[in-house]
Amino acid sequence: LKRLGLTAAALAAGGPSLASAAESVASGERTRVLRLAHVSDIHMTPDYKAAEGLASCLHHIQEHQKPDLIIFTGDAVFDSMATEEARVRVYWDLFARTWKSECSVPREACIGNHDIWGINKARTKTTGNEPMYGKKWAMNNYGWDKPFRSFDKAGWHFIALDTVMQLENTYTGRLDDAQFEWLSQDLARVAPGTPVLVFGHIPILSITSFFKGPAVKDGNWNVLGSRMMIDAERVKNLFYKHKNVKLCLQGHQHMVDRVDYLGTTYLCNGAVCGGWWQRDQHEFGPSYGALDLYADGTFDHKVVPYGWKYAKS
Ligand SMILES: [Zn+2]
């Protein structure tokens, strides 16, 4: 393969990927087709030197990981659920400006709960009729016409989920029926030999969900619907039908965990902001995930602390 000069970039560019990849699998060798960085939970704010923190993370990624693609699993801004318009605009502008000036790697993102403007109508002084209300601000920022989608790259199929459903003054993790139906049809269209990577903000399965919120109540584990998707059972049943769903990248926890379940691996790779740019979140500091994807549906993975030291204010 080396002699053929077959690089990940050539494969990503739609070069002689599939035939060559199949040959190399047949010869018992794994072919790396894509290198990824997974970033999550940036929570941009003018405070705590957050823009410098994001720049430092993006520089670390480009210097050390040199990925073909960055997957960002949401929470771009510090908060817009309960923050007024002028302040939310400052957050999004700083997020967009910092990313644009500090990173040249292509990015695919999904929406986080803190990216939804006006969930708390009283505190945001919103009515729900504002042009940027709800998910529209984030969709506008990324240029999306809907908050979930799929695409193909380097022989893998990628699915971006919208895992946050708005309730009165709060939210829960799940897919609505229309999105679940779309997901079922999307997976049905993928050839069984094509590996699938799913990404979303609120985890489908995560062990750190047990350590968020009031963990034990009335003698029972109490996993909040805001921490882990309440429809995880029907989603994992769907993935079990499609054995090519290999990998789920998840955000929201600001912690690191890995669940291997029924042939799918669910990863939380921590938060770019650690614990909101101020302290570690439980045992976990600022980090990102580094992944290599192979043509045969396997992957390599590690968590990278990028060395950010929290600023005082
Ligand atoms: Zn977050």
XYZ file of C-alpha atoms and ligand atoms in Angstrom:
314
model
C 0.000 0.000 0.000
C 2.801 2.370 0.875
C 4.413 1.666 -2.478
C 1.127 2.507 -4.200
C 1.215 5.850 -2.394
C -2.349 5.414 -1.235
C -2.995 8.053 1.402
C -5.966 8.872 3.548
C -6.213 12.174 1.719
C -6.452 10.421 -1.635
C -9.129 8.131 -0.272
C -11.019 11.020 1.268
C -10.858 12.834 -2.033
C -12.751 9.925 -3.594
C -9.633 8.334 -5.101
C -9.332 4.620 -5.781
C -10.885 4.011 -2.360
C -13.387 1.183 -2.420
C -11.687 -1.298 -4.712
C -8.284 -0.743 -3.107
C -9.745 -0.862 0.393
C -11.500 -4.136 -0.362
C -8.278 -5.633 -1.729
C -6.321 -4.615 1.328
C -8.943 -6.075 3.695
C -8.805 -9.283 1.670
C -5.059 -9.373 2.162
C -5.575 -9.115 5.914
C -4.324 -5.554 6.245
C -6.359 -2.672 7.651
C -6.572 0.447 5.522
C -6.993 3.741 7.314
C -9.453 5.814 5.321
C -10.110 8.794 7.567
C -8.548 10.536 10.550
C -10.973 12.380 12.835
C -10.889 14.694 15.789
C -14.008 14.710 17.982
C -14.589 17.940 19.907
C -17.547 18.666 22.150
C -19.002 21.234 24.526
C -17.040 24.364 23.716
C -19.390 26.759 25.589
C -17.949 29.945 24.085
C -17.988 33.075 26.220
C -15.887 36.250 26.484
C -15.057 35.137 30.045
C -12.399 32.688 31.286
C -10.241 33.229 28.126
C -12.536 30.737 26.385
C -11.606 31.918 22.862
C -7.925 31.350 23.664
C -8.856 27.940 25.031
C -10.687 26.946 21.849
C -7.806 28.282 19.721
C -5.348 26.249 21.793
C -7.457 23.091 21.298
C -7.763 23.653 17.534
C -4.014 24.293 17.235
C -3.261 21.107 19.193
C -5.544 19.135 16.884
C -3.988 20.542 13.699
C -0.435 20.110 14.970
C -0.682 16.631 16.492
C -3.724 14.820 15.097
C -3.825 16.420 11.616
C -7.345 15.137 10.960
C -9.231 15.062 7.673
C -12.411 16.072 9.490
C -13.510 17.465 12.860
C -16.792 16.204 14.315
C -18.284 18.681 16.813
C -21.039 17.291 19.014
C -22.644 20.536 20.135
C -22.891 23.215 22.809
C -21.028 25.866 20.836
C -22.121 28.688 23.151
C -21.946 29.159 26.908
C -25.732 29.176 27.106
C -28.687 30.403 25.087
C -31.468 28.474 26.843
C -31.789 31.189 29.489
C -29.709 34.092 28.108
C -30.925 37.290 26.438
C -30.395 37.979 22.743
C -27.547 40.540 22.928
C -25.372 38.245 25.062
C -26.159 35.173 22.912
C -25.047 37.149 19.853
C -21.685 37.841 21.541
C -21.237 34.093 22.195
C -22.045 32.977 18.629
C -19.955 35.734 17.015
C -16.929 34.830 19.133
C -17.409 31.108 18.444
C -17.681 31.608 14.672
C -14.832 34.109 14.478
C -12.433 32.027 16.575
C -13.120 28.831 14.651
C -12.767 30.555 11.274
C -9.455 32.208 12.118
C -7.853 29.287 13.997
C -8.883 26.173 12.053
C -8.668 25.109 8.425
C -9.945 21.521 8.870
C -13.462 20.762 7.533
C -16.065 20.500 10.305
C -19.389 18.702 10.710
C -21.495 19.661 13.727
C -24.752 18.928 15.508
C -26.887 20.923 17.922
C -26.514 20.954 21.716
C -29.080 21.922 24.357
C -27.263 25.175 25.177
C -27.434 26.116 21.474
C -31.259 26.318 21.642
C -32.272 29.925 22.222
C -35.155 30.756 24.534
C -36.122 27.457 26.190
C -36.686 29.640 29.265
C -38.957 32.314 27.784
C -39.122 34.433 30.927
C -35.371 34.720 31.362
C -34.671 35.252 27.642
C -37.644 37.638 27.242
C -38.776 35.679 24.177
C -42.263 34.829 22.870
C -41.294 31.969 20.554
C -42.028 34.057 17.454
C -38.545 35.573 17.119
C -36.822 34.693 13.807
C -33.845 33.185 15.696
C -35.921 31.424 18.400
C -35.191 27.826 19.351
C -32.892 25.840 17.057
C -32.991 28.466 14.306
C -30.023 30.427 15.679
C -27.721 27.405 15.515
C -29.122 26.273 12.146
C -28.540 29.740 10.781
C -24.965 29.772 12.119
C -24.142 26.440 10.458
C -26.237 27.047 7.320
C -28.532 24.036 7.830
C -32.130 23.750 6.658
C -32.851 21.070 9.280
C -31.066 20.022 12.480
C -30.271 16.425 11.418
C -28.731 14.971 8.258
C -26.415 12.311 6.834
C -23.482 12.246 4.424
C -20.842 9.882 3.045
C -17.099 10.241 3.371
C -14.178 7.923 2.620
C -16.366 4.826 2.425
C -18.148 5.500 5.774
C -21.696 6.803 6.233
C -22.122 9.609 8.807
C -25.368 10.536 10.579
C -25.779 13.772 12.585
C -28.682 13.515 15.041
C -30.711 16.224 16.729
C -30.996 14.640 20.176
C -32.473 17.562 22.145
C -36.251 17.992 22.352
C -37.580 21.210 23.854
C -40.109 21.035 26.704
C -41.701 23.839 28.752
C -38.681 25.595 30.351
C -36.493 22.515 29.961
C -35.531 19.742 27.522
C -35.193 15.988 27.231
C -32.924 13.717 25.218
C -34.740 11.791 22.475
C -35.562 11.703 18.756
C -39.070 12.728 17.800
C -41.044 10.215 15.712
C -40.355 12.009 12.427
C -36.578 11.962 13.016
C -36.649 8.324 14.165
C -38.531 7.418 10.974
C -35.957 9.354 8.908
C -33.111 7.556 10.741
C -34.701 4.138 10.065
C -35.042 4.937 6.365
C -31.580 6.438 6.129
C -29.993 3.296 7.649
C -32.081 1.073 5.370
C -30.586 2.854 2.344
C -26.966 2.217 3.427
C -25.297 -0.892 1.975
C -24.724 -3.459 4.779
C -20.973 -3.426 4.062
C -20.668 0.334 4.605
C -19.673 1.219 8.184
C -21.796 3.886 9.885
C -20.748 6.563 12.410
C -23.573 8.327 14.284
C -23.024 11.540 16.249
C -25.211 13.624 18.523
C -25.120 15.768 21.652
C -27.051 13.891 24.360
C -25.716 10.335 24.715
C -27.689 7.310 23.564
C -25.741 5.176 26.059
C -23.273 6.499 28.621
C -22.000 5.254 31.961
C -21.217 8.783 33.194
C -24.971 9.539 33.073
C -25.157 7.764 36.433
C -22.976 10.447 37.984
C -24.839 13.525 36.765
C -27.762 15.083 38.577
C -29.341 13.507 41.663
C -27.925 10.048 41.054
C -29.880 8.101 43.659
C -33.482 8.840 44.589
C -35.759 6.755 46.811
C -33.283 3.876 46.731
C -33.114 3.764 42.921
C -30.685 4.984 40.295
C -32.147 8.123 38.807
C -30.879 8.807 35.286
C -32.346 12.084 34.085
C -33.934 12.400 30.642
C -31.752 15.456 30.178
C -28.611 13.284 30.617
C -29.238 10.250 28.397
C -31.762 9.674 25.608
C -35.029 8.320 26.988
C -35.656 6.429 23.734
C -32.268 4.648 23.888
C -34.012 1.271 23.754
C -35.668 1.755 20.374
C -32.508 3.372 18.999
C -30.279 0.463 20.097
C -32.870 -1.987 18.700
C -32.607 -0.175 15.355
C -28.787 -0.257 15.472
C -28.912 -3.976 16.324
C -30.809 -4.537 13.058
C -28.083 -2.647 11.193
C -24.861 -4.318 12.294
C -22.815 -1.796 10.299
C -23.517 0.927 12.909
C -20.059 0.759 14.461
C -19.542 3.991 16.324
C -21.486 6.744 18.126
C -19.747 9.993 19.124
C -21.578 11.766 21.943
C -21.262 15.023 23.879
C -23.009 16.680 26.825
C -21.276 14.844 29.684
C -18.014 16.812 29.856
C -16.652 13.437 30.996
C -14.950 10.480 29.336
C -16.539 7.066 28.964
C -16.914 4.192 26.549
C -19.753 1.693 26.234
C -19.341 -1.336 23.934
C -22.796 -2.800 23.466
C -24.154 -5.201 20.851
C -21.458 -4.409 18.315
C -21.675 -0.615 18.587
C -19.213 1.560 20.542
C -20.584 4.683 22.262
C -17.896 7.244 23.121
C -17.892 10.403 25.235
C -14.530 12.132 24.795
C -14.889 14.916 27.371
C -15.348 18.644 26.748
C -13.136 21.277 25.144
C -14.109 23.530 28.094
C -13.592 20.860 30.795
C -16.042 22.017 33.474
C -17.232 25.267 31.876
C -13.688 26.732 31.580
C -13.490 26.979 35.388
C -12.617 23.599 36.868
C -12.553 19.911 35.995
C -15.877 18.134 35.574
C -15.639 15.395 38.177
C -12.295 13.750 37.296
C -12.041 15.169 33.755
C -10.198 18.189 32.363
C -10.340 19.780 28.881
C -9.915 17.160 26.136
C -10.831 15.979 22.658
C -11.047 12.579 20.969
C -8.636 11.345 18.292
C -9.872 8.594 15.971
C -8.715 6.687 12.915
C -11.401 5.004 10.818
C -10.585 1.947 8.706
C -12.186 0.601 5.550
C -13.271 -2.590 7.313
C -15.422 -0.699 9.869
C -12.873 -0.860 12.701
C -11.369 2.184 14.387
C -8.626 3.283 16.762
C -9.420 5.777 19.491
C -7.778 7.775 22.232
C -8.660 10.737 24.434
C -6.267 13.697 24.214
C -5.979 16.267 27.040
C -4.730 19.316 25.117
C -3.118 21.010 28.115
C -5.403 23.987 28.801
C -4.995 25.639 32.225
C -8.133 27.360 33.505
C -8.012 31.170 33.646
C -9.136 32.986 36.792
C -11.955 35.003 35.163
Zn -22.227 21.121 27.535
